[in-house]
Coordinates of C-alpha atoms and ligand atoms in Angstrom, one line a residue:
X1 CA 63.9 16.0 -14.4
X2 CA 66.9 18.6 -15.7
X3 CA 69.8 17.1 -17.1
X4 CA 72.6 18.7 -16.3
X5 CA 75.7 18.3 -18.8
X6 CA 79.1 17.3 -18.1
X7 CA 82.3 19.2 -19.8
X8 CA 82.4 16.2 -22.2
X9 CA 78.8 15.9 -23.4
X10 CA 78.7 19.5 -23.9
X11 CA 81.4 19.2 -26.0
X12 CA 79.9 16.9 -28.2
X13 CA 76.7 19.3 -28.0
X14 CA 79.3 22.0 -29.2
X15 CA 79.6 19.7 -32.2
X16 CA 76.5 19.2 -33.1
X17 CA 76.0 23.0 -32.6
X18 CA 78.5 23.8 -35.3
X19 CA 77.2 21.4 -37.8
X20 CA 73.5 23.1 -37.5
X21 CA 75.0 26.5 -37.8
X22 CA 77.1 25.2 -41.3
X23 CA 73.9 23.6 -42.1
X24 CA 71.5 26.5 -42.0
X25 CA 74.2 28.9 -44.2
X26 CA 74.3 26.0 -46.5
X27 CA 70.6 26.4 -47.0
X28 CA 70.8 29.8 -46.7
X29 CA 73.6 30.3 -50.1
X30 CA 70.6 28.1 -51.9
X31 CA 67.8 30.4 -50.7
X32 CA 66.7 32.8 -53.6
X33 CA 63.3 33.4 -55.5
X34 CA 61.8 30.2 -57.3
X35 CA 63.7 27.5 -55.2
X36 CA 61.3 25.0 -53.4
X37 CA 61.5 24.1 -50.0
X38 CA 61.8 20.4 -50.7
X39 CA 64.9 21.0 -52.6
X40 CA 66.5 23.3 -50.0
X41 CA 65.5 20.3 -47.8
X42 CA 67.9 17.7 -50.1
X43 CA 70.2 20.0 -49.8
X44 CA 70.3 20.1 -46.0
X45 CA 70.0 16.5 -45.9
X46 CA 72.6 16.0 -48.3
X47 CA 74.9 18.4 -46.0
X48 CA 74.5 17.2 -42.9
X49 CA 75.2 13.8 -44.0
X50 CA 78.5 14.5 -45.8
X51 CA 79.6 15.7 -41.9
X52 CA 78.4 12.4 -40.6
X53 CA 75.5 13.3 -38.8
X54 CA 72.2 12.3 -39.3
X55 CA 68.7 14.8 -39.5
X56 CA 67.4 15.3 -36.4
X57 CA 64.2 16.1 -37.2
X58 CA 63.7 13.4 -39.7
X59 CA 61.1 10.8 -38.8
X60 CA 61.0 12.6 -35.6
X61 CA 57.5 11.6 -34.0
X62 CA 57.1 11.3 -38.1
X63 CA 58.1 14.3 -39.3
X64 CA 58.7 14.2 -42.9
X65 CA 61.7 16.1 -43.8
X66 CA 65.4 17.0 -42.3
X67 CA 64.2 21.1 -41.7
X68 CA 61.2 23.0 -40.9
X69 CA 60.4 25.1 -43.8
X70 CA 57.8 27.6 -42.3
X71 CA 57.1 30.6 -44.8
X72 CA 55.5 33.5 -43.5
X73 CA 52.2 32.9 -41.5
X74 CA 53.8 29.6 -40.7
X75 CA 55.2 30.1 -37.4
X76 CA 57.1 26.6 -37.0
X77 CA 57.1 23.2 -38.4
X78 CA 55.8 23.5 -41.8
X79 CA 56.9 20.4 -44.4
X80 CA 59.3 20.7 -47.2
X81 CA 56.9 20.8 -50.2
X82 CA 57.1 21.5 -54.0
X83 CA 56.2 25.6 -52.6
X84 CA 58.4 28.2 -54.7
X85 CA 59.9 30.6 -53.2
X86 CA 59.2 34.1 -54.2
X87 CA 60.4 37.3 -53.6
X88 CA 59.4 39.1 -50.3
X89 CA 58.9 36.2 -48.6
X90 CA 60.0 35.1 -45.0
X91 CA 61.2 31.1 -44.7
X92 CA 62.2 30.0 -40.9
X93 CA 64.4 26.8 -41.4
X94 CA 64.7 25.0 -38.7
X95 CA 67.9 22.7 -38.5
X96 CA 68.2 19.3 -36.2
X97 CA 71.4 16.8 -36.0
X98 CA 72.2 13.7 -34.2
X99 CA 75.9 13.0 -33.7
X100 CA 77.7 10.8 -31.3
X101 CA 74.2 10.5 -29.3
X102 CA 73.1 14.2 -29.0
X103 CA 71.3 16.5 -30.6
X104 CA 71.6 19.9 -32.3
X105 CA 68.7 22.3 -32.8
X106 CA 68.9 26.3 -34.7
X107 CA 66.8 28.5 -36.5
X108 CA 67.1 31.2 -38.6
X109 CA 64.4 33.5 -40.7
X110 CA 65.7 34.0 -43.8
X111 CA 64.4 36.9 -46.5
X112 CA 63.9 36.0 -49.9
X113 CA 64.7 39.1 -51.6
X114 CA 63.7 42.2 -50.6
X115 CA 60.8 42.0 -48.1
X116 CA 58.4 45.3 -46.7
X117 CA 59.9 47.2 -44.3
X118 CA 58.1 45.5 -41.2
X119 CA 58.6 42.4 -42.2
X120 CA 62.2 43.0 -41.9
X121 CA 61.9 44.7 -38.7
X122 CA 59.9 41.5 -37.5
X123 CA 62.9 40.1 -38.5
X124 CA 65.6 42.2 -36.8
X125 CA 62.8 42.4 -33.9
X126 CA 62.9 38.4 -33.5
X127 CA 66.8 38.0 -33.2
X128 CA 68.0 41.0 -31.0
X129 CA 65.0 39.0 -28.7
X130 CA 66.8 36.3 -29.0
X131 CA 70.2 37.8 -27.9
X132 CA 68.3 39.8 -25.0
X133 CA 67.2 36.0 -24.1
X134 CA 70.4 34.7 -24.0
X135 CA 72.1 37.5 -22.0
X136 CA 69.7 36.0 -19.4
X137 CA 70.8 32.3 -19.8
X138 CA 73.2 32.6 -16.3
X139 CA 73.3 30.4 -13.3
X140 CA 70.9 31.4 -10.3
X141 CA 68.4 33.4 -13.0
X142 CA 64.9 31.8 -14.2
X143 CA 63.2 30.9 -16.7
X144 CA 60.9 34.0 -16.3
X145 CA 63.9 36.2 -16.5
X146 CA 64.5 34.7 -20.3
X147 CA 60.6 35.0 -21.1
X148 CA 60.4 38.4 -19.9
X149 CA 63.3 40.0 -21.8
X150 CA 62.0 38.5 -25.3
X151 CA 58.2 39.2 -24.6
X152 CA 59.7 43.0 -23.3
X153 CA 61.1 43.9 -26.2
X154 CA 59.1 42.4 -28.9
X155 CA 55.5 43.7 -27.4
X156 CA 57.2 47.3 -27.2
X157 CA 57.8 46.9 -30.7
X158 CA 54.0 46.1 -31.3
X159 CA 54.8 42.3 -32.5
X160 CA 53.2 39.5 -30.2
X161 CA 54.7 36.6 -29.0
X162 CA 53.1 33.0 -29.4
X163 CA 52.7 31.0 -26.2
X164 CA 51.7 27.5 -27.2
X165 CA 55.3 26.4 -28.5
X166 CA 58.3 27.4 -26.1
X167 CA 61.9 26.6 -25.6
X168 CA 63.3 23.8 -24.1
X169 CA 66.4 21.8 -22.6
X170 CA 68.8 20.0 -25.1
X171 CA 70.9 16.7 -24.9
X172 CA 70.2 13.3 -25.8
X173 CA 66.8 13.9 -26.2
X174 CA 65.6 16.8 -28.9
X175 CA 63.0 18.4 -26.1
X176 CA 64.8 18.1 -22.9
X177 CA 63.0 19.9 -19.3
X178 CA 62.9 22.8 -18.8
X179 CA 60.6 25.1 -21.0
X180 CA 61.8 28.0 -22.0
X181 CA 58.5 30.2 -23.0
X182 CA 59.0 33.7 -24.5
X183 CA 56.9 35.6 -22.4
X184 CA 57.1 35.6 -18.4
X185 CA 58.0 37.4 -14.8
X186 CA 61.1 38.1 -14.0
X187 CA 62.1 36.0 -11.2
X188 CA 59.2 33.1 -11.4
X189 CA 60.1 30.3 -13.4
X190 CA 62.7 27.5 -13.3
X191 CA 66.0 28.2 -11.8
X192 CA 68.9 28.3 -14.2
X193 CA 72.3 26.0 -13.1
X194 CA 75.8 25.9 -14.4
X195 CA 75.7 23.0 -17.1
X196 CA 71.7 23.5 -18.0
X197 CA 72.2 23.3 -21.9
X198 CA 69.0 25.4 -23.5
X199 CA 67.3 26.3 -26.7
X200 CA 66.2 29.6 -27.2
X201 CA 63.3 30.1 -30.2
X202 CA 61.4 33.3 -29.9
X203 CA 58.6 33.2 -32.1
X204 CA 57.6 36.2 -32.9
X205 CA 54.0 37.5 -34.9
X206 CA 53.5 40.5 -36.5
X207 CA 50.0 40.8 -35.7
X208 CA 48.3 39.4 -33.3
X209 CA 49.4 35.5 -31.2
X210 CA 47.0 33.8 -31.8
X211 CA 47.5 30.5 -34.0
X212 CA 46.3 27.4 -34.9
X213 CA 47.5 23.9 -36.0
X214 CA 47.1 23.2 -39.9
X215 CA 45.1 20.1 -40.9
X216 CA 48.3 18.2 -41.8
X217 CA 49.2 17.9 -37.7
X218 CA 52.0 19.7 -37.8
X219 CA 52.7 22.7 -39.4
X220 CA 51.1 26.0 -36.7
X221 CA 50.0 29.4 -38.8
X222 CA 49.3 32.7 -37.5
X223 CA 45.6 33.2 -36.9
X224 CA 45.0 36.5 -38.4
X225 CA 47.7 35.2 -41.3
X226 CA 50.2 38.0 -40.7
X227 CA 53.7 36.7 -40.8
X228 CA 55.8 35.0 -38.3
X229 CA 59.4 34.9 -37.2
X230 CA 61.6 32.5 -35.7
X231 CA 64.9 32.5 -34.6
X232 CA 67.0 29.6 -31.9
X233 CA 70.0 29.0 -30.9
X234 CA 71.7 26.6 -28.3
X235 CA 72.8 27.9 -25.1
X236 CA 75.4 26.5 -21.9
X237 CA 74.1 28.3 -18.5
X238 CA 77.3 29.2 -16.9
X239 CA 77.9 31.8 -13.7
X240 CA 78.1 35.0 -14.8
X241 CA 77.5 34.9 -18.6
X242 CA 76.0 32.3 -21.3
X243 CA 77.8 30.2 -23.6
X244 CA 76.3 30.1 -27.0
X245 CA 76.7 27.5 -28.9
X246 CA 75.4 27.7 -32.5
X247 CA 76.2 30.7 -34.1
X248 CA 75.0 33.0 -37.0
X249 CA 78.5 33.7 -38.1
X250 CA 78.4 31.2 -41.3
X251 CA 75.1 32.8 -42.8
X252 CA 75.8 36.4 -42.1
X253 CA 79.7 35.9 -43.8
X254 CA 77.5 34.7 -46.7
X255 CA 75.1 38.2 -47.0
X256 CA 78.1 40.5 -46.7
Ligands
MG301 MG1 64.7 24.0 -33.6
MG302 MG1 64.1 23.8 -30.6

């Protein structure tokens, strides 16, 4: 069953939304060659509680830490862990809250340093899918429409997109219906309605998208161990265009 959101609970969505964005460019003014994930993980914990929230994603189905840390042929949900950082590196942090009963969920692929040149474009590849994505996001388009703009652009690019994780509604529940895959058919999928609140994660390989699921339960790598990408943000469907609700603004003030 879809959820749709009243005025008021997407305002307290809007909330949460902002304290994931502050939180990832919190970890992101920490990130820097010989950090470990686990202490960028205090960090966010540290953060998000001094804004009243709680981790999301902490103790979620028993996931150990407050982000996902996923560096480079990690696609999504790696742990925290005494890993260093190092320079040309890619980490994907993924950020969760709980506030006033709802949740907040973003993404962003950070560069540790300088990284090779298609690395970055993986990177630059991964978000401008994202925003193509969310241009889609409006009431009376589908699913498909979404999963068709990402997989588009990225495949032109000669990146791949991974199918077994996917999108998904947002509220009081972390994974809400629908799914939002990053590959489809214009026009087939679910139909999008005014008030449908959406996450948007393109995942995004440079080689080929096949993965598999590391030993620990959790944490999915590439197959062929090329690197991965991963960026999400929180989306209102609305007639005639999206509104987003996390934003980017907060880390990319921070690189200037
Ligand atoms: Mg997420
Ligand atoms: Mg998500």
């Amino acid at each position: 069953m879809i959820k749709l959101k009243s005025e008021e609970e997407i305002g307290v969505l809007r909330e949460n939304a902002l304290m994931v964005s502050k939180t990832l460019a919190e970890v992101g003014r920490h990130i820097e060659p010989g950090i470990t994930t686990k202490e960028l993980d205090v960090i966010a914990e540290k953060y998000i509680r001094s804004l009243g929230a709680v981790p999301g994603f902490l103790g979620y189905e028993g996931f150990p830490g407050t982000l996902c840390m996923s560096v480079n042929d990690v696609v999504v949900h790696g742990f925290p862990s005494g890993y260093k950082l190092k320079e040309g590196d890619i980490v994907s942090v993924d950020c969760g809250t709980i506030y006033r009963g709802f949740y907040g969920d973003s993404a962003y692929t950070f560069p540790v340093g300088k990284v090779a040149p298609r690395v970055q474009q993986l990177l630059d590849a991964t978000k401008q899918a994202l925003e193509l994505g969310i241009r889609q996001a409006v009431a009376g388009n589908r699913t498909g429409d979404i999963g068709e703009a990402v997989q588009t652009y990225c495949e032109n690019l000669g990146f791949s997109v991974v199918r077994e994780m996917v999108g998904h509604g947002l509220g009081r529940e972390m994974h809400e219906s629908p799914e939002v895959p990053n590959y489809g058919r214009r026009g087939h999928g679910v139909k999008l309605r005014e008030g449908m609140v959406i996450c948007i994660e393109p995942m995004i390989n440079a080689g080929r998208k096949e993965v598999y699921l590391d030993e620990n339960g959790w944490a999915v790598h590439t197959a062929d161990g090329a690197p991965s990408a991963h960026f999400e943000k929180t989306v209102v469907v609305r007639h005639g265009e999206p509104e987003v609700l996390t934003t980017y603004e907060f880390i990319e003030k921070e690189n200037c």
